[in-house]
Coordinates of C-alpha atoms and ligand atoms in Angstrom, one line a residue:
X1 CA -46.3 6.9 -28.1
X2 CA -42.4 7.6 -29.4
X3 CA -40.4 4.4 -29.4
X4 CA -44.0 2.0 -30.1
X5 CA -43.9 3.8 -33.8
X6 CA -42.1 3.1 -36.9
X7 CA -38.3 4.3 -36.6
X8 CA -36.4 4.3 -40.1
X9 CA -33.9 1.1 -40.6
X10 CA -31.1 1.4 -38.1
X11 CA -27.5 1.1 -39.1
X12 CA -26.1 -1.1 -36.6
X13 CA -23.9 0.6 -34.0
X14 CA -20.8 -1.4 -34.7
X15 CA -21.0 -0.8 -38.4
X16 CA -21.2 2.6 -37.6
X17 CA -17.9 2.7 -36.3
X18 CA -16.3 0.4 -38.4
X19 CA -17.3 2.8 -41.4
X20 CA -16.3 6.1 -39.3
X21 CA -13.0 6.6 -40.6
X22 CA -14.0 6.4 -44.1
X23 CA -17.0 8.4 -43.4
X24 CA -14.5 11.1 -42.2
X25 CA -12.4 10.9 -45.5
X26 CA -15.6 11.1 -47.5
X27 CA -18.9 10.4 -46.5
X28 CA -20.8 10.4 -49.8
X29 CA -19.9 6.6 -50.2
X30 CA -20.9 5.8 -46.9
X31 CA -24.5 7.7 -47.2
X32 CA -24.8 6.1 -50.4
X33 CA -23.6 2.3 -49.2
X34 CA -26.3 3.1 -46.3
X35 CA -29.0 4.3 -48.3
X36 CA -28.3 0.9 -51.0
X37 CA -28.6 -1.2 -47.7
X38 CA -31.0 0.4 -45.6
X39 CA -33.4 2.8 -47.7
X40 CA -34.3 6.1 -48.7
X41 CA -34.5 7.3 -45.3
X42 CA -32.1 5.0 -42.5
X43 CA -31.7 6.3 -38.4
X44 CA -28.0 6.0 -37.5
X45 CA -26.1 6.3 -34.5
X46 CA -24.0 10.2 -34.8
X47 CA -20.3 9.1 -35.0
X48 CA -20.9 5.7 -34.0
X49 CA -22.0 6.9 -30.8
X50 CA -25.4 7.4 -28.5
X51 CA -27.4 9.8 -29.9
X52 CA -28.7 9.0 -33.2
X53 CA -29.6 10.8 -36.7
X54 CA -31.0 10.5 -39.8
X55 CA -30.5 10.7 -43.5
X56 CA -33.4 11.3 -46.0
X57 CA -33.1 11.8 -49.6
X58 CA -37.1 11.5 -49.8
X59 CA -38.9 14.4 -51.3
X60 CA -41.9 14.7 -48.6
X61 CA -39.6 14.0 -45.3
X62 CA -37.4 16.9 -47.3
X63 CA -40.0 18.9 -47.9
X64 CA -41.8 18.5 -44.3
X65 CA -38.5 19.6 -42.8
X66 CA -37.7 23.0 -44.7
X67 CA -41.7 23.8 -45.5
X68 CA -44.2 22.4 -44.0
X69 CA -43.0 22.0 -40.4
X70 CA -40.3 23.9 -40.9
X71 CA -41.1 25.8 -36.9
X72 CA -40.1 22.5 -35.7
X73 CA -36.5 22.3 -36.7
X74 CA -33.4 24.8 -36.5
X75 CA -30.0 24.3 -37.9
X76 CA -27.5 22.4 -36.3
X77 CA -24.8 23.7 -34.0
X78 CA -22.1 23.6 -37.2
X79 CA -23.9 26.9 -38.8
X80 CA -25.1 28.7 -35.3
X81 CA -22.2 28.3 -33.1
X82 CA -19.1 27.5 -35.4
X83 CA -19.9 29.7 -38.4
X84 CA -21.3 32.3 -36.4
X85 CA -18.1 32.3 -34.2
X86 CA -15.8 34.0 -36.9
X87 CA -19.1 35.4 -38.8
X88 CA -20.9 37.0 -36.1
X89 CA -24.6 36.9 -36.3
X90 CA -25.7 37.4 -39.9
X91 CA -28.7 35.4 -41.7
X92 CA -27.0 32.1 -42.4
X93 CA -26.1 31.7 -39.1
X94 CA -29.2 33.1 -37.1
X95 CA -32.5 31.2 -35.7
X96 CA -35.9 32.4 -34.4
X97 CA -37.3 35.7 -34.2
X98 CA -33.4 37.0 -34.8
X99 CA -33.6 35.9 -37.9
X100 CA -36.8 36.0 -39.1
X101 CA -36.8 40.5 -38.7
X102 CA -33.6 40.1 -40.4
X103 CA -34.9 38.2 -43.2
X104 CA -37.6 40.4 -44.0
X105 CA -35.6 43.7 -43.8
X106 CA -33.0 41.9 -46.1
X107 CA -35.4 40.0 -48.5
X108 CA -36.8 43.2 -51.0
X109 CA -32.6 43.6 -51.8
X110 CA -32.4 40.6 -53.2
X111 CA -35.7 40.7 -55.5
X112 CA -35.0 40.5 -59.1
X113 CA -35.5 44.0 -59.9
X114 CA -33.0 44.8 -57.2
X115 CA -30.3 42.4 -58.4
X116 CA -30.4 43.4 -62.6
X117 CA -29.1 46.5 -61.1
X118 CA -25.9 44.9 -60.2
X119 CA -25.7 43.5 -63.9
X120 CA -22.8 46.0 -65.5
X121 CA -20.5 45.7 -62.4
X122 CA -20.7 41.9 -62.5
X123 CA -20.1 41.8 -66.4
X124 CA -17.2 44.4 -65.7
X125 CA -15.7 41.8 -63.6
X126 CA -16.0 39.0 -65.4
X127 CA -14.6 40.7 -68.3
X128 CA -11.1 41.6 -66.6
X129 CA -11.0 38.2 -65.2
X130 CA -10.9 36.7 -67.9
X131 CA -9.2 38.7 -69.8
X132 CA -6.3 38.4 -67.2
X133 CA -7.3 34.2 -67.9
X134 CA -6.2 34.5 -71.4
X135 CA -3.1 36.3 -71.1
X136 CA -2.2 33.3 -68.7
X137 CA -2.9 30.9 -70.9
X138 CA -0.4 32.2 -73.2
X139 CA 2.0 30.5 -71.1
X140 CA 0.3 27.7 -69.7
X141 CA -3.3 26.2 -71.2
X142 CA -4.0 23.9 -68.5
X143 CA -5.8 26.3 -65.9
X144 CA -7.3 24.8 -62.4
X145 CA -10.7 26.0 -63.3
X146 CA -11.7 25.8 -59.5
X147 CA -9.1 28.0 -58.5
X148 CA -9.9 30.4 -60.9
X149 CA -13.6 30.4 -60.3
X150 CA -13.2 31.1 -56.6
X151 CA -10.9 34.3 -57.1
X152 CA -13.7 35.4 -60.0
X153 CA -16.9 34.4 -57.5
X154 CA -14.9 36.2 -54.9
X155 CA -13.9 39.7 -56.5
X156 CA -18.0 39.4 -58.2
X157 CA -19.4 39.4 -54.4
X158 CA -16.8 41.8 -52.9
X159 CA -18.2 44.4 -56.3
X160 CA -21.5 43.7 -55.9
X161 CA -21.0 44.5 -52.0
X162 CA -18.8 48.0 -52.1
X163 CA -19.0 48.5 -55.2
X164 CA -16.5 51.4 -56.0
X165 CA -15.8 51.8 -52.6
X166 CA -13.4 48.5 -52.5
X167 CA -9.7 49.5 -53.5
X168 CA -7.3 46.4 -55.0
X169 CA -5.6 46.1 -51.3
X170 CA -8.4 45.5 -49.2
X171 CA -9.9 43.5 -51.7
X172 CA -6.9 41.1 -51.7
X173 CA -6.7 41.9 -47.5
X174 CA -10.2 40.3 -47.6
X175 CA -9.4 37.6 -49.6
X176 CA -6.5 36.7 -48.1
X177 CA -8.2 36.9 -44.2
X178 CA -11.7 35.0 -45.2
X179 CA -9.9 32.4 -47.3
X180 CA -7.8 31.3 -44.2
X181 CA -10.8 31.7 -42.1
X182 CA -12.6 29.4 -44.3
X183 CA -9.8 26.9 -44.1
X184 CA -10.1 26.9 -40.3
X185 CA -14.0 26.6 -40.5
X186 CA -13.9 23.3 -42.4
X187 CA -11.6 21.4 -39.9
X188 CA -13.7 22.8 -37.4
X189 CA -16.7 20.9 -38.8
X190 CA -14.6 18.1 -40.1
X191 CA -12.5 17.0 -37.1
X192 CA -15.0 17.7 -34.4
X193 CA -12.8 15.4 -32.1
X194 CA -9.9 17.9 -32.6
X195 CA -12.1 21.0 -31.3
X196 CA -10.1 20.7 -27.6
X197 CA -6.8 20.9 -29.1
X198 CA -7.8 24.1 -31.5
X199 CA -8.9 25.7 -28.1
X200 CA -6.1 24.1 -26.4
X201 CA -2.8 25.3 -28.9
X202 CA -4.1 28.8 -29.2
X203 CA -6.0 28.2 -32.8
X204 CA -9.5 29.5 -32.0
X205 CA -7.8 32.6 -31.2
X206 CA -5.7 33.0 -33.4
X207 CA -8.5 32.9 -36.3
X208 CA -10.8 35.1 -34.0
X209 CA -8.0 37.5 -34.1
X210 CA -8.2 36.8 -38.2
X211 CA -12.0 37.4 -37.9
X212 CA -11.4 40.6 -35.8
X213 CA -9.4 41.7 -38.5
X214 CA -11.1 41.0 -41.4
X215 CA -13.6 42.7 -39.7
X216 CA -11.9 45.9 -39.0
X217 CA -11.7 46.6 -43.3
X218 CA -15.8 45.8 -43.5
X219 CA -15.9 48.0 -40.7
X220 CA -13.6 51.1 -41.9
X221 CA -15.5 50.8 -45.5
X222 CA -19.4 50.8 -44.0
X223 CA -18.0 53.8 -42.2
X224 CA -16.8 55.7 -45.1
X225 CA -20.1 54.9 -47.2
X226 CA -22.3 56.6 -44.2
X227 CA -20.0 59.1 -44.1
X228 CA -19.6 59.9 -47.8
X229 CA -22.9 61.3 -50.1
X230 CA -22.6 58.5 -52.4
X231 CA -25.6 56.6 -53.0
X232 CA -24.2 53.5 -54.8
X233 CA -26.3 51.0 -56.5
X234 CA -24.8 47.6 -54.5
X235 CA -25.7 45.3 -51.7
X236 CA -24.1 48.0 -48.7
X237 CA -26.7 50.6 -49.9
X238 CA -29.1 48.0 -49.3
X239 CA -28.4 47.1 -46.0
X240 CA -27.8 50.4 -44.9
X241 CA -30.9 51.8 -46.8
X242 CA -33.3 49.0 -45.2
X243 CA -35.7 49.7 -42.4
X244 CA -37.8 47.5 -40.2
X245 CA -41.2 47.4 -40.3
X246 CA -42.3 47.9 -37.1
X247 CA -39.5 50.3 -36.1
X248 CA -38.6 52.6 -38.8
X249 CA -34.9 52.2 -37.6
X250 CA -32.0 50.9 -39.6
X251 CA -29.8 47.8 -38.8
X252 CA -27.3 48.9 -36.2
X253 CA -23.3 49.0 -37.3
X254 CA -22.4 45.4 -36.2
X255 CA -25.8 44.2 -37.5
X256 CA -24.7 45.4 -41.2
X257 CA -21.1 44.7 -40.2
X258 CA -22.6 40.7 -39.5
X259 CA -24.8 40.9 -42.7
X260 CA -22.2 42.0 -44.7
X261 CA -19.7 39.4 -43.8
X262 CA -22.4 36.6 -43.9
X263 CA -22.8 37.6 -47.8
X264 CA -19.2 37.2 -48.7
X265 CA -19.3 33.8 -47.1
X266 CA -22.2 32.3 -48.1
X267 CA -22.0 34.2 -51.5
X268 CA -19.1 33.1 -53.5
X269 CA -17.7 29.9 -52.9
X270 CA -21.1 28.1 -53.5
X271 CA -21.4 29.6 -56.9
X272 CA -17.6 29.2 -57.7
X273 CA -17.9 25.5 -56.9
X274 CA -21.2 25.1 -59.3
X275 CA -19.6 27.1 -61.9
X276 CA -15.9 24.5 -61.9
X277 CA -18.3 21.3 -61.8
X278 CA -20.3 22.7 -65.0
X279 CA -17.2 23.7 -67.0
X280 CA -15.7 20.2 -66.1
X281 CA -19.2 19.1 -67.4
X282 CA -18.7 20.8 -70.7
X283 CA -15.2 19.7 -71.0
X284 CA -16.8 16.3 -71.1
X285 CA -20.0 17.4 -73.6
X286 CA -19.1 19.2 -77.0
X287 CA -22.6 18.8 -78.4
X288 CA -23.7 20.3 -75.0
X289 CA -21.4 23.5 -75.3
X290 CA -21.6 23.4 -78.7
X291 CA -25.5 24.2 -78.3
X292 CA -25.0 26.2 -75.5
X293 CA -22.7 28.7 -77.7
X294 CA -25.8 28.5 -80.2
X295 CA -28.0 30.0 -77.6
X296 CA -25.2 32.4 -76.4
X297 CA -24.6 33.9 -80.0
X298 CA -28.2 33.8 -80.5
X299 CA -29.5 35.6 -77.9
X300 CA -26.6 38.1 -76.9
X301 CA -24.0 38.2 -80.2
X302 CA -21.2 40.2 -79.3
X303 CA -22.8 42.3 -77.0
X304 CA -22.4 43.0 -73.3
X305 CA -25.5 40.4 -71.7
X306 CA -28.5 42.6 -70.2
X307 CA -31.0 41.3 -67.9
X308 CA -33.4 40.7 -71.3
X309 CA -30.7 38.3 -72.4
X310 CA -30.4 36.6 -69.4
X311 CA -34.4 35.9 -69.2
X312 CA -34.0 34.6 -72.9
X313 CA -31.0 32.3 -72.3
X314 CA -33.1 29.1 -71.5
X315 CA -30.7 26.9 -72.7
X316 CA -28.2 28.2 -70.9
X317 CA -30.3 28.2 -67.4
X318 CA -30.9 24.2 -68.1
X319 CA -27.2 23.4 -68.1
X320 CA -26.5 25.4 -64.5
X321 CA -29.6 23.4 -63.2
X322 CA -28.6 20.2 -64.7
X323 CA -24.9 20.8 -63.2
X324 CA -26.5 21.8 -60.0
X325 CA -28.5 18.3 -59.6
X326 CA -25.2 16.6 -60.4
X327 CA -23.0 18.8 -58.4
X328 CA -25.0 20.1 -55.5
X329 CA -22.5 22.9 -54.0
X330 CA -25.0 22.5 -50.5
X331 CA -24.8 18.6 -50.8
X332 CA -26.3 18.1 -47.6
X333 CA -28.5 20.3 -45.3
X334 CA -28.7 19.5 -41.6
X335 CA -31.6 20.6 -38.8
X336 CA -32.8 19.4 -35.6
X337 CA -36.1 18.4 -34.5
X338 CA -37.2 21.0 -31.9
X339 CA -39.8 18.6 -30.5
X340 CA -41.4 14.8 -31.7
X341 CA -42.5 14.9 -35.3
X342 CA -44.1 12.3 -36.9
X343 CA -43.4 12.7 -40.9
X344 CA -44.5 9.6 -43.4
X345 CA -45.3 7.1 -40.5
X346 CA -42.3 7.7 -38.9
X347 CA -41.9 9.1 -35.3
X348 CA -38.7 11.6 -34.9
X349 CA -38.3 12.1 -31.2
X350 CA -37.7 15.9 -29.8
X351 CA -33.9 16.6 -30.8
X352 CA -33.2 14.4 -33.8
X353 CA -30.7 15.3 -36.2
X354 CA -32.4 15.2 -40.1
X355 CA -29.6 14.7 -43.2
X356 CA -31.2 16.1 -45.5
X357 CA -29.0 14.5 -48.0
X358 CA -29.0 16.9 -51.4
X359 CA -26.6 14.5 -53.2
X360 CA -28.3 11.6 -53.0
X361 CA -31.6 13.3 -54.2
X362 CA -30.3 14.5 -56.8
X363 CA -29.0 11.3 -58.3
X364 CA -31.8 8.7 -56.7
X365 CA -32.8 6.5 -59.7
X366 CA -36.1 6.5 -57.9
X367 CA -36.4 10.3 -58.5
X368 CA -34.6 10.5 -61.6
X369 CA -34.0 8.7 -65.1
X370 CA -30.6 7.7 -65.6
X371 CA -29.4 10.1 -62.5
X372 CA -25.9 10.1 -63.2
X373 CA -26.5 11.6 -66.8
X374 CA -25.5 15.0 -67.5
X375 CA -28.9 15.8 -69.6
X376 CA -30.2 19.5 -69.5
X377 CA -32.8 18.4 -71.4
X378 CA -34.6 17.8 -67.9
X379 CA -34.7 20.7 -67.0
X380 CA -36.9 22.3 -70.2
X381 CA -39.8 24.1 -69.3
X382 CA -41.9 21.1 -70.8
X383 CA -40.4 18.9 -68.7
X384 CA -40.6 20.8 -65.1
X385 CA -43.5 19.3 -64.3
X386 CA -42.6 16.1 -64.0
X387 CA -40.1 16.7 -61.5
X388 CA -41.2 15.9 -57.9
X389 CA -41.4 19.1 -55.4
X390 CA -38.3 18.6 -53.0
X391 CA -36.6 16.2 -55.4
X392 CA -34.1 19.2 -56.6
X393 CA -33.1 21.7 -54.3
X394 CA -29.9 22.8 -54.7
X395 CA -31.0 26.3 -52.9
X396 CA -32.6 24.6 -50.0
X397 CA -36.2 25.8 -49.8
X398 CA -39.1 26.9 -47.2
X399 CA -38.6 30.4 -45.7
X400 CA -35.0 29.4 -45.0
X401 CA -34.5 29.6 -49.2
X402 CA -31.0 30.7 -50.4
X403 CA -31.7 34.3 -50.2
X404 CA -28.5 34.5 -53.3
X405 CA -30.6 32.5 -55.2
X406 CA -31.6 35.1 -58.2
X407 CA -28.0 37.0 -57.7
X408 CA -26.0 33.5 -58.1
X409 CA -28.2 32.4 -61.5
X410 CA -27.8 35.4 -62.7
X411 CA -23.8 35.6 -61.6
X412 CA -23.6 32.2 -63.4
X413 CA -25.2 32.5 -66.7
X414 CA -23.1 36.0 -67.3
X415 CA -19.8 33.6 -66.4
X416 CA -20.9 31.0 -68.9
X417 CA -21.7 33.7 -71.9
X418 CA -18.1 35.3 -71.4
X419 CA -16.5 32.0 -70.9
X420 CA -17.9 30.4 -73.9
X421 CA -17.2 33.4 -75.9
X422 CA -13.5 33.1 -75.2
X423 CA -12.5 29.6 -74.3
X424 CA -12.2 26.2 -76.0
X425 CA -11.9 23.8 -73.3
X426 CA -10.7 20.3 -73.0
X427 CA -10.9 17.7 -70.8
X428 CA -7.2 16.3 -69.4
X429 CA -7.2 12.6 -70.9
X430 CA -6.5 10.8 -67.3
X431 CA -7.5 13.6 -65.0
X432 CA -8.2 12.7 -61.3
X433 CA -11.3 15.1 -60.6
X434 CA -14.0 13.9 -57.6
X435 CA -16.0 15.2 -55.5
X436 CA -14.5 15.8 -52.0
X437 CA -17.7 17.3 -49.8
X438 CA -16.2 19.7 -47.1
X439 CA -18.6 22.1 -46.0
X440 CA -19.7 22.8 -50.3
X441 CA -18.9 20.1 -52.7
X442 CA -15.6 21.0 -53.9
X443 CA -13.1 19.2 -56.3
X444 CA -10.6 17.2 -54.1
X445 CA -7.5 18.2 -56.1
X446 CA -9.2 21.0 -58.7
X447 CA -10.0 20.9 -62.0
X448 CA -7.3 21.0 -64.5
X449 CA -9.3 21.7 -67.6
X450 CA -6.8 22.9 -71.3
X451 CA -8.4 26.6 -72.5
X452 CA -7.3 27.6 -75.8
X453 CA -9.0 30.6 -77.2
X454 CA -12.1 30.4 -79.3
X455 CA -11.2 31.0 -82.7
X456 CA -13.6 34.0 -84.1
X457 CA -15.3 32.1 -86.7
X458 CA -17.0 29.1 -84.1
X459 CA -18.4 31.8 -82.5
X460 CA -20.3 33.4 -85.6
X461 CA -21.0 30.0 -87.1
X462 CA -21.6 27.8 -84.5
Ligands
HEM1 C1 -24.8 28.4 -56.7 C2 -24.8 29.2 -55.7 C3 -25.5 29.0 -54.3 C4 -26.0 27.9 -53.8 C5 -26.0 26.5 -54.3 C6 -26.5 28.3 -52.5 C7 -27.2 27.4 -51.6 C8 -27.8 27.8 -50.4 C9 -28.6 26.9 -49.6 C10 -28.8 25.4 -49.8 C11 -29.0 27.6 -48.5 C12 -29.9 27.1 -47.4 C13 -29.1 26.5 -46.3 C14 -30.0 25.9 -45.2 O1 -31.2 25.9 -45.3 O2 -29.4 25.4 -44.2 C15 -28.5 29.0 -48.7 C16 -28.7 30.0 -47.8 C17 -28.2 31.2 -48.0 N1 -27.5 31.7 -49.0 FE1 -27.0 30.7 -50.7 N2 -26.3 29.6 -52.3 C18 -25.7 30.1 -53.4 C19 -25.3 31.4 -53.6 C20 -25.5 32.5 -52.7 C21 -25.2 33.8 -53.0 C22 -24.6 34.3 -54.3 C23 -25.5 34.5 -51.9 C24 -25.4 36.0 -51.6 C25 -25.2 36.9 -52.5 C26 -26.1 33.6 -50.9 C27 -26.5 33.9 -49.6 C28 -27.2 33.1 -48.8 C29 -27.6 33.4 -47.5 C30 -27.5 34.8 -46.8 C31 -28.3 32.3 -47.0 C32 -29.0 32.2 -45.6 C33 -30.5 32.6 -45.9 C34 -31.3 32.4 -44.7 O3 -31.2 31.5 -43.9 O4 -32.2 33.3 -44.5 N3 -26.1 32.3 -51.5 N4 -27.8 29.0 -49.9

């Protein structure tokens, strides 16, 4: 039957490789030239090459992938074998029955009730972040807003991991290690052609030996925690307090050693990204921030924010999700077809690669009014149902759901309180901030946003 079926439009071969080198630099104009050309779901050939995949930005080929048939696809090779080369084998980078055990033993950690717990340690840290922001300022306003949000993200999931059990040197140790890591990661994924020659000159090695030794800290501090009476309220506990089901038995060392790693990863750089593309946003928006603070001094004053403040800052929540749809940090999700599928008409053969291509989604004017509007108003709870299932998914969804998902809403909304509490900011008149998608949509050259501090009175009378 496969081949007499309907396949998606097919970008011809040769335009494939004409368009490869751009693609490389930055495929979101290519995907979105493609999808102008060819439709809402197009078949192309991988790297101008044989063996072909496809790009979707349509809610029910989206939503078959991740929900409905979700048995029939895993992820690609980029998450199973490069991540979990320098990761080990932790949730984001596990498949099957592996993962599946894991998930449920890790799952109850991450439920609401579990997370407010983390609340004071993550408002501690923002605090001294930004206090340490406005004593910079002093000297220089303009502040890369990226920059800083990726050290805050980072020390918030590092806390909210060990807890008290994290001392200033291993913190920056970590930072330093899994940073350069990261670095290697994305050239991994992005030069694919250079793979030999990182084998070849001795790189792989080298960052294993970086991996090995990033590893050696997680490992010394899970020891200590076992060994020590503390019971601390923070994501270690969790994993070492979890049992299986069917076992009674705990995770094994390496296991929480794999877990653990996997959260630092997957846990702060998306958040850090969504956090610089929404203050850029409100650089851009005074009415927006200027509502925003509203809310903020509203709901929380001059308080610390509790988790009944955070359930109560609506508006807030609206202009995270609005920046999400605009700036998805996942902007695409990949998986491949296990065996033939056959989703709207359309017959995948056994082994296809599906794009499931967030970005576009997120700002298809067949899905969205005015997409490329920065409007928070869509997101009110009397507008939610008008928005398609699939449409917006800036977590992913089906089982494979961004396990964060509750910890990095909540992570962002304190950030924003704090922020807006302090800071003025102001868009540089000429700046040169785009999107460059590595493996998370990040800012190509930052975002160099002016802070001045927020004189008292806008924040009582705004
Ligand atoms: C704005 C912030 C975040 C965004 C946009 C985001 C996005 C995503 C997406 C799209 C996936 C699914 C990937 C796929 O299906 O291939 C995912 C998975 C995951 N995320 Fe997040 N994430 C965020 C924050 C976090 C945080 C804070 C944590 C940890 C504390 C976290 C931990 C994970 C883990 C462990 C997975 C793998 C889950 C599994 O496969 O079972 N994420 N995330």
């Amino acid at each position: 039957m496969i081949g007499k079926d309907p396949f998606p439009p097919l970008v011809p071969r040769w335009k494939s490789i004409q368009r490869a080198l751009k693609f490389a630099l930055n495929p979101i104009p290519i995907l979105d030239k493609n999808i102008e050309e060819y439709g809402d779901t197009y078949a192309f050939h991988i790297g101008g090459f044989f063996s072909k995949g496809i790009v979707t930005t349509e809610p029910e080929i989206i939503r078959h992938v991740l929900q409905k048939n979700h048995r029939n696809y895993r992820k690609s090779n980029i998450q199973t074998k490069i991540l979990a080369r320098f990761l080990g084998n932790g949730l984001l980078t596990s498949e099957g029955d592996y993962w599946l055990r894991q998930r449920r033993l890790i799952q109850p950690g991450f439920h609401r009730d579990r997370i407010k717990g983390l609340i004071n340690l993550m408002n501690s840290e923002i605090h001294d972040s930004l206090a340490q922001l406005e004593s910079q300022i002093q000297l220089n306003p303009v502040v890369d807003v990226h920059g800083e949000m990726n050290r805050l993200a980072f020390r918030i999931i590092a806390k909210a991991i060990f807890s008290t059990s994290l001392n200033e040197a291993d913190l920056q140790a970590l930072s330093e290690r899994i940073t350069v890591l990261q670095k290697f990661i994305v050239r991994q994924i992005r030069q694919p052609y250079m793979r030999p020659w990182h084998h070849l000159s001795g790189q792989v090695r080298r960052h294993e030996k970086i991996s090995d030794r990033t590893k050696e800290i997680l490992a010394r501090l899970i020891a200590q925690r076992k060994n020590s009476q503390l019971q601390e309220d923070d994501l270690l506990q969790m994993l070492l307090d979890a049992r299986y089901e069917d076992t009674g038995e705990r995770m094994t060392d390496e296991q929480t050693l794999d877990e653990a790693l996997v959260l630092f990863i997957a846990g702060h750089e998306t958040s850090a990204n969504a956090l610089a593309w929404i203050l850029y946003l409100l650089a851009q928006y005074d009415n927006i921030t200027d509502k925003l603070r509203k809310e903020i001094s509203r709901v929380v004053g001059d308080n610390s924010p509790t988790y009944d403040h955070i359930k109560e800052l609506q508006y807030t929540r609206q202009v995270i999700e609005e920046g999400m749809r605009l700036y998805p940090p996942a902007w695409i999700i990949d998986r491949v077809s296990l065996d033939d599928d056959v989703i709207k008409g359309y017959h995948f053969a056994k082994g296809t690669l599906m794009i499931l291509y967030v970005y576009g989604a997120h700002r298809s004017d067949k899905l969205w009014n005015y997409p490329n509007r920065f409007d928070p108003g869509r997101f009110h709870q009397d507008h939610t149902k008008s928005i398609q299932p699939f449409s917006y998914f800036p977590f992913g969804g089906g089982p494979r759901l961004c396990i964060g998902n509750n910890f990095a809403m909540m992570e962002m909304q304190l950030t924003l309180v704090h922020f807006l509490r302090k800071f003025d900011l102001e868009r540089i008149p000429g700046d040169d901030v785009s999107p460059l998608p590595m493996v998370t949509l990040r800012p190509k050259a930052g975002i160099p946003i002016k802070l001045s501090r927020l004189r008292e009175s806008r924040v009582r009378h705004s």
